[in-house]
Short mmCIF file of C-alpha atoms and ligand atoms in Angstrom, two decimals:
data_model
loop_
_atom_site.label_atom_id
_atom_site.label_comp_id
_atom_site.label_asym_id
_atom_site.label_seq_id
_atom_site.Cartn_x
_atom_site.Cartn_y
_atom_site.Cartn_z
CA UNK A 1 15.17 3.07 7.94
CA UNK A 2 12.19 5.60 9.35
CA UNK A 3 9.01 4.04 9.54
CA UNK A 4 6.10 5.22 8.02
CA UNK A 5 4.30 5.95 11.33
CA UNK A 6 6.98 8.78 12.19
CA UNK A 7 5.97 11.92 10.99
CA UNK A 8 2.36 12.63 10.20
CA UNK A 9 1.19 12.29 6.32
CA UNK A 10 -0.45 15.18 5.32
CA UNK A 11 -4.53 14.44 4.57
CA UNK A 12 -5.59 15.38 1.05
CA UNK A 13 -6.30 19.15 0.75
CA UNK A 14 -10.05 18.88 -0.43
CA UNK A 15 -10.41 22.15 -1.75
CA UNK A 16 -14.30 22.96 -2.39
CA UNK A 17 -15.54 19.46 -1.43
CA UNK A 18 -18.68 19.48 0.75
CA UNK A 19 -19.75 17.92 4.07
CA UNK A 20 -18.00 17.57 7.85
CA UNK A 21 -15.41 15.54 8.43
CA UNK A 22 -17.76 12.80 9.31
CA UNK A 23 -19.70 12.37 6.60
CA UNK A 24 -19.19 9.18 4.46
CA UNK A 25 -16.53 9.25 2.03
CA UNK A 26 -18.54 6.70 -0.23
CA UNK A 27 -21.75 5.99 -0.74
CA UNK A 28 -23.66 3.47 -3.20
CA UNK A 29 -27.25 2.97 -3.15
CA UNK A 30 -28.57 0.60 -5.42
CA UNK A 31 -25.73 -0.16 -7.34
CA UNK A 32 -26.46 -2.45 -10.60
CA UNK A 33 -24.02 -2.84 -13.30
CA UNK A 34 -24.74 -5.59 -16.11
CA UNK A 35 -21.96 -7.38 -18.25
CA UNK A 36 -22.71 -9.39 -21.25
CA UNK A 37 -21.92 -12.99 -20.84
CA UNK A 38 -19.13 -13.54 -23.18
CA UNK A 39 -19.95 -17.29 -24.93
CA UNK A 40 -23.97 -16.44 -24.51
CA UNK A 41 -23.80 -12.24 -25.10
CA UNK A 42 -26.96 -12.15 -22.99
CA UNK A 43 -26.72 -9.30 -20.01
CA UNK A 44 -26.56 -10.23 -16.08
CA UNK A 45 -26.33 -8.19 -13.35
CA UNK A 46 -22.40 -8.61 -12.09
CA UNK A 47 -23.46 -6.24 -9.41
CA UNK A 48 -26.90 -6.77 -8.44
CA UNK A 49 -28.74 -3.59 -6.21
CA UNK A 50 -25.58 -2.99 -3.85
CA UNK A 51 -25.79 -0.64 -1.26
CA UNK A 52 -22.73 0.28 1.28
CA UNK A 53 -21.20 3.29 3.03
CA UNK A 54 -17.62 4.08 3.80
CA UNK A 55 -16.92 6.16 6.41
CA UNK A 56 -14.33 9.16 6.70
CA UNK A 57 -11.19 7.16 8.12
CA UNK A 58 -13.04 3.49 8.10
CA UNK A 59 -11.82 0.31 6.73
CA UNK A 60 -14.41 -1.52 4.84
CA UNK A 61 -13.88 -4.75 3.16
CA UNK A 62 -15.56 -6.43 -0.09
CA UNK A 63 -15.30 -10.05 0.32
CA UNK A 64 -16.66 -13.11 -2.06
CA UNK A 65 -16.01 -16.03 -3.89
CA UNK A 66 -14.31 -15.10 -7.42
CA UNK A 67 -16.47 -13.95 -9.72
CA UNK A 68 -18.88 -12.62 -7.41
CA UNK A 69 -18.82 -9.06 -8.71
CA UNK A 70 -16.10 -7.39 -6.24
CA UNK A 71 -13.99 -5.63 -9.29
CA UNK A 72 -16.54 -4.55 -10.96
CA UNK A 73 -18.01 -2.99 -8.26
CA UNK A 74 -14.68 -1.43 -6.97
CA UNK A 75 -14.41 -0.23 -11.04
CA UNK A 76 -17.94 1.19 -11.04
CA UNK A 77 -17.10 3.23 -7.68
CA UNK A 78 -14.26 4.68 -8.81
CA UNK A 79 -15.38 5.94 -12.05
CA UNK A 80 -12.60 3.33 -13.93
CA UNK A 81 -15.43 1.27 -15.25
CA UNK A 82 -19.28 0.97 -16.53
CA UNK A 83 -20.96 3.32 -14.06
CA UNK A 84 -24.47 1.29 -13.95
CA UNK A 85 -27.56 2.38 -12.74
CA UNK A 86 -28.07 3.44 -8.81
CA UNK A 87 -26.11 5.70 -6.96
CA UNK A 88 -22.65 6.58 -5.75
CA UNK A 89 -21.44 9.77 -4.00
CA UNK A 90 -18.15 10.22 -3.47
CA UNK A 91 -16.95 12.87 -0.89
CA UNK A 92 -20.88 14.18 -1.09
CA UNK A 93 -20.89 14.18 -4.78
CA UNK A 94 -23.58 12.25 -6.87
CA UNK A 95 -20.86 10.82 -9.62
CA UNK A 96 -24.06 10.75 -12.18
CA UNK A 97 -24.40 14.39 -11.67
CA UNK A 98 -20.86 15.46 -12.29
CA UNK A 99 -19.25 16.58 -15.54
CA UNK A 100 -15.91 15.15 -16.99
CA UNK A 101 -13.80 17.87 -15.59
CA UNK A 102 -14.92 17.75 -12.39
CA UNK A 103 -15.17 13.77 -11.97
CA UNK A 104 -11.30 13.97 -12.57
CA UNK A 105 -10.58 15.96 -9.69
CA UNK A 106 -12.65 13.96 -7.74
CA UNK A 107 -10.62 11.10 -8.55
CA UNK A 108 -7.72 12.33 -7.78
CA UNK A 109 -9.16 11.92 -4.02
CA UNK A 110 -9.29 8.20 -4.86
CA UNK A 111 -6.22 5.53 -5.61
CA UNK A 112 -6.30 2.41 -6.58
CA UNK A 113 -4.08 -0.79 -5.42
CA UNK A 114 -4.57 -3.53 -7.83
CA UNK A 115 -3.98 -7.01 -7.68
CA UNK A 116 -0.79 -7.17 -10.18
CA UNK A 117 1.41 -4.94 -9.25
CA UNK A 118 3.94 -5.46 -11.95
CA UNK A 119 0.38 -4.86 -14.51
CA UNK A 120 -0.06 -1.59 -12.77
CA UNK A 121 3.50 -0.21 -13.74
CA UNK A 122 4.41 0.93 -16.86
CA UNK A 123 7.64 -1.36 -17.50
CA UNK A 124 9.15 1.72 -19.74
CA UNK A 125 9.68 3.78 -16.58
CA UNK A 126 12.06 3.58 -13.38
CA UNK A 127 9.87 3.84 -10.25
CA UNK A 128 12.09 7.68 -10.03
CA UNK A 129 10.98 8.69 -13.59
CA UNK A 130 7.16 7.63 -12.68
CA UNK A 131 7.16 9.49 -9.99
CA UNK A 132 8.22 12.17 -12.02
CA UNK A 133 5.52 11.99 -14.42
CA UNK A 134 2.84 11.72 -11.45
CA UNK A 135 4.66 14.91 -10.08
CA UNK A 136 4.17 17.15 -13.04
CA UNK A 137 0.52 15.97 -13.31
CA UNK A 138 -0.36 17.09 -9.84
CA UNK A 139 2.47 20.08 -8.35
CA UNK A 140 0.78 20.93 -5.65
CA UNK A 141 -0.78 17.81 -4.15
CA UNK A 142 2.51 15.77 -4.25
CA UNK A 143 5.05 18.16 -3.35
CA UNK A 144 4.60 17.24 0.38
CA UNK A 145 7.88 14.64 0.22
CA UNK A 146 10.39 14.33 -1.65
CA UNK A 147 11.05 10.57 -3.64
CA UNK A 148 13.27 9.16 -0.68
CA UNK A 149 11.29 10.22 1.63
CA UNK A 150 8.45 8.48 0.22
CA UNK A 151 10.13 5.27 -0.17
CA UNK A 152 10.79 5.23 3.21
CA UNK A 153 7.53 5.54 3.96
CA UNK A 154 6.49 2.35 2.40
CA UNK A 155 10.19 0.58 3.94
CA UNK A 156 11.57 0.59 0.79
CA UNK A 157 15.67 1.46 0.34
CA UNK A 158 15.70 4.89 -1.93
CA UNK A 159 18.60 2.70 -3.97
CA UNK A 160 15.22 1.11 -5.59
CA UNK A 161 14.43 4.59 -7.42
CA UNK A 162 16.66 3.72 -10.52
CA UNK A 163 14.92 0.07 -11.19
CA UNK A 164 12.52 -0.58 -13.51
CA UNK A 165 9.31 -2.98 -12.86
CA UNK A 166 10.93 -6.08 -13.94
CA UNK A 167 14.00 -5.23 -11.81
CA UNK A 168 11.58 -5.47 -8.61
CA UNK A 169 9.99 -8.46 -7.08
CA UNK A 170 6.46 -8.56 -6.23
CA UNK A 171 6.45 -7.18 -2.80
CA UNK A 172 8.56 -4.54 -3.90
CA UNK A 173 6.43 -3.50 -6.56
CA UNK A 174 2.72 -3.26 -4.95
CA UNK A 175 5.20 -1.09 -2.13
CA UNK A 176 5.97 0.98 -4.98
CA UNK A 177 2.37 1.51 -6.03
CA UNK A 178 1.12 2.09 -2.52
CA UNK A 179 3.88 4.27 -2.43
CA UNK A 180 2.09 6.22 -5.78
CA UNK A 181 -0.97 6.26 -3.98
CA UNK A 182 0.05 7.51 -0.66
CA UNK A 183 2.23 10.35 -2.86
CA UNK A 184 -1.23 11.64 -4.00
CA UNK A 185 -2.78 11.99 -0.36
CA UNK A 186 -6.18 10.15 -1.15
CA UNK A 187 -8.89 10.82 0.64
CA UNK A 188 -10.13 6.84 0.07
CA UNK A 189 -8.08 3.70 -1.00
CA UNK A 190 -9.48 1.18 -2.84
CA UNK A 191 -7.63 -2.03 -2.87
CA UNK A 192 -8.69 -4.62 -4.93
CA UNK A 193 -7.16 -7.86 -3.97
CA UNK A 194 -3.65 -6.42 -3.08
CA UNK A 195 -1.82 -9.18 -1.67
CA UNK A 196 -3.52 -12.20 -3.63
CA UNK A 197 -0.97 -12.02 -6.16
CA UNK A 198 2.25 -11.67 -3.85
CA UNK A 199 3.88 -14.62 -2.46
CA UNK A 200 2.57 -16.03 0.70
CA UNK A 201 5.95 -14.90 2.90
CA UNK A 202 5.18 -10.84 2.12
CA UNK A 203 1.84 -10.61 2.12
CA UNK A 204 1.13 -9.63 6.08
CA UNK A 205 3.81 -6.77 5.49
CA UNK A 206 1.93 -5.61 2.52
CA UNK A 207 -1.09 -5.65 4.72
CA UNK A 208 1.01 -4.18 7.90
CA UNK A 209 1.67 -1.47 5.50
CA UNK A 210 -1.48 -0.89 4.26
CA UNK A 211 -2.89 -0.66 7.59
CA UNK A 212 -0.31 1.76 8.26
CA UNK A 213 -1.25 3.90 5.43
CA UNK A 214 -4.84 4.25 6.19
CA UNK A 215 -3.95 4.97 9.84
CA UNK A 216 -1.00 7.88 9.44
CA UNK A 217 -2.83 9.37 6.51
CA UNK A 218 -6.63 8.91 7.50
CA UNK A 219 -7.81 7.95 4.44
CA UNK A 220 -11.00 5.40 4.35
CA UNK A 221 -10.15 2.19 2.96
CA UNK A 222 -12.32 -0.39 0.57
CA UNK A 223 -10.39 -3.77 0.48
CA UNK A 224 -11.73 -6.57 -1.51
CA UNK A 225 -10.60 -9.59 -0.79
CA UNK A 226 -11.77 -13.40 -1.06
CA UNK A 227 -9.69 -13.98 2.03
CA UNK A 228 -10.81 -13.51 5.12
CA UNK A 229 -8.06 -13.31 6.65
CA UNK A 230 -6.95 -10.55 5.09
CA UNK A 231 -9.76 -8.78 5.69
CA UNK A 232 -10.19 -9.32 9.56
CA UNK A 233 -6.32 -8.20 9.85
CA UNK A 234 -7.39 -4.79 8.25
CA UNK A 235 -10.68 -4.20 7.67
CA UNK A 236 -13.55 -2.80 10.71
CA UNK A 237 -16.58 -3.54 8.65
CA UNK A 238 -17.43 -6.03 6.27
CA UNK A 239 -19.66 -6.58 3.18
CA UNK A 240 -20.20 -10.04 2.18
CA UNK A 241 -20.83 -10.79 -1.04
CA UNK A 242 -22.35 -13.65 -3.42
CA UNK A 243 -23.38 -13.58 -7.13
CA UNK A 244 -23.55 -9.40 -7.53
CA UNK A 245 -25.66 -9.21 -3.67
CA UNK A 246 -24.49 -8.19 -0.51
CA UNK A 247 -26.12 -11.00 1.34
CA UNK A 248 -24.18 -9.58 4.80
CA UNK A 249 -22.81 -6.62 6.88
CA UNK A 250 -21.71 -5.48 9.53
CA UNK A 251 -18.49 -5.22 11.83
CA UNK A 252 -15.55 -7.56 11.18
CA UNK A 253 -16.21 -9.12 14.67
CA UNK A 254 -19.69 -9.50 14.19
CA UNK A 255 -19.24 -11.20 11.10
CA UNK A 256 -16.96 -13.33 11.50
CA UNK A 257 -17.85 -14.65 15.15
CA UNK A 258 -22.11 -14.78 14.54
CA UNK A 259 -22.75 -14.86 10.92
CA UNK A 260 -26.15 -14.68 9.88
CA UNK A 261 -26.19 -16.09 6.41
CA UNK A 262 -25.00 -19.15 5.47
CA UNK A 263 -22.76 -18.07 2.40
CA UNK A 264 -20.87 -16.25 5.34
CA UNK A 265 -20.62 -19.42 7.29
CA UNK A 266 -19.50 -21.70 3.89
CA UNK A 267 -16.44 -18.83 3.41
CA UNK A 268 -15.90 -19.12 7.42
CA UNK A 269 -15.88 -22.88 7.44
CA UNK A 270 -13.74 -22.68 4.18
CA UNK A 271 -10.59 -21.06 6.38
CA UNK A 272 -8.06 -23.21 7.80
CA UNK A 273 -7.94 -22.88 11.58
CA UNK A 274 -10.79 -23.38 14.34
CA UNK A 275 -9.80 -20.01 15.55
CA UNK A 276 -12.20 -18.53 12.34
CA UNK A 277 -14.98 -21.01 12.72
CA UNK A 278 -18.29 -19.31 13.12
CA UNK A 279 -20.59 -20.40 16.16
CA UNK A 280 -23.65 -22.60 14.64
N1 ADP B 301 -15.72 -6.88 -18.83
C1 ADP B 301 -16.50 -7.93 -18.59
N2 ADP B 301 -17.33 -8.43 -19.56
C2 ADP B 301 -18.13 -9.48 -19.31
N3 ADP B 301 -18.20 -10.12 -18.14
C3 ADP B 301 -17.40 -9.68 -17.15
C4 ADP B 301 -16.52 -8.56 -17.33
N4 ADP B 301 -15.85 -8.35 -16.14
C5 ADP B 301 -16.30 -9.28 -15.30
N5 ADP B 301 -17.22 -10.08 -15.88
C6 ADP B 301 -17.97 -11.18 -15.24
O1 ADP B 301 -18.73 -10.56 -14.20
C7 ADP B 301 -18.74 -11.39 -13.04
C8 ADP B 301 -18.12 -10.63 -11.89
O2 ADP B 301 -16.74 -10.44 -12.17
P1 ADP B 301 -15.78 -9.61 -11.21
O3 ADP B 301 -16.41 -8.31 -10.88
O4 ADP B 301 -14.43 -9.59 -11.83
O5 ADP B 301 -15.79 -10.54 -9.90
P2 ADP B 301 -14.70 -10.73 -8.75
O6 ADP B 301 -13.81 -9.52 -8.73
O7 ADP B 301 -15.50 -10.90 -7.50
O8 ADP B 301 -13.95 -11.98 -9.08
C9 ADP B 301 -17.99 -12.66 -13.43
O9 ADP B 301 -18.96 -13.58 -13.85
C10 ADP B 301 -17.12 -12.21 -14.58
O10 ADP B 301 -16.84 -13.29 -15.44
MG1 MG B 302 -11.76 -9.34 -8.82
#
């Protein structure tokens, strides 16, 4: 079967969107977005004055503990959830200054990986007819590859294009969604948590893959993870984070060999393997 890396993936077409080729894909300054605590209904700051870049073509990675406010950051970046107060510019757009229509085609520049995959599928259609429908929303943006072709790209047999959700297992499925993403030529992935739900024996070809992705198609990546493994297998810079703060950034090496906070050093110390223990 051809490998993704074989024939160039088209970059998205970004018709009327600002800025050189360089300039950050993402930007959040100041990002705070409150929930209400569910048992007490009092509101904390989930995300708590973030501020991060994401370069055109980088890797950037979102790790923490559970809970730390990594979803609801990725959710608040990409429009899906409660925008909160501070700002985020996507492709050199202010999100807070942009009207419905035009945040829409803005998002179209950004996909999504989630954690379930089988969640992120609607279990009506076969991965064929889903394609389909993503087709006929966007003609012109997907019409780059045809559905085998696309398949291929993410190593998957084109005999899969008849099953439905259930009929794939997990590995298969989150290939099928990156395989949805890649269809609409992002300009930025976000993936939040993409292998934590996969069993243990697939997830370094998810990541493979995903590293694949990012590099044929040059889209920017933002991965949130709580592993760190994960991340230092895909990611070039790194955001550390702990109760809604960055407390940490900087290049994956960096990071991971001369931490400078101690939460960093707890998550290092936390991995299995010497190799990933920070220097005291
Ligand atoms: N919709 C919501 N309503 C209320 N609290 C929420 C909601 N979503 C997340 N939270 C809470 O916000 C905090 C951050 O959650 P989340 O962003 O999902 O963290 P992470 O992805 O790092 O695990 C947690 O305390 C979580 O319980
Ligand atoms: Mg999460």
């Amino acid at each position: 079967m051809a490998g993704i890396l074989e024939k160039e993936v088209p970059a998205g077409d970004g018709r009327g969107l600002p800025g050189s080729e360089n300039a950050p894909v993402l930007v959040v300054d100041g990002l705070v977005v409150e929930h209400r605590n569910r048992t007490t209904g009092e509101a904390f700051r989930a995300v708590d004055q973030v501020s991060l870049s994401v370069g055109a073509g980088e890797s950037a990675a979102v790790v923490g503990e559970s809970g730390s406010g990594k979803t609801t950051l990725a959710m608040a970046v990409t429009g899906l959830g409660p925008r909160g107060e501070g700002d985020v510019t996507l492709l050199g757009r202010s999100l807070a200054t942009l009207g419905r229509r035009r945040l829409r085609e803005l998002r179209r520049e950004v996909q999504i990986v989630f954690q379930d995959p089988h969640g992120s599928l609607d279990s009506r259609q076969s991965v064929r007819s889903g394609l389909k429908e993503l087709r006929g929303l966007q003609r012109e943006r997907t019409s780059w590859i045809d559905d085998a072709g696309l398949l291929e790209r993410v190593r998957l047999s084109p005999d899969l294009l008849d099953r439905y959700p259930h009929q794939l297992s997990g590995g298969q499925a989150q290939r099928v969604c990156i395989a949805r993403a890649l269809l609409m030529r992002p300009r930025l992935i976000v993936a939040d948590e993409p292998t934590s739900g996969l069993d243990v024996s697939v997830q370094a070809d998810v990541l493979t893959l995903l590293r694949e992705v990012r590099e044929t198609t040059g889209a920017a990546m933002l991965m949130i993870s709580h592993d760190l493994a994960v991340v230092r297998s895909v990611c070039d810079t790194v955001h550390v984070m702990r109760r809604g703060r960055v407390v940490e950034s900087g290049p994956c090496e960096t990071v991971f060999t001369d931490p400078s906070d101690d939460y960093t050093r707890e998550l290092l110390a936390a991995m299995p393997g010497a190799r990933w223990r920070a220097r005291r």
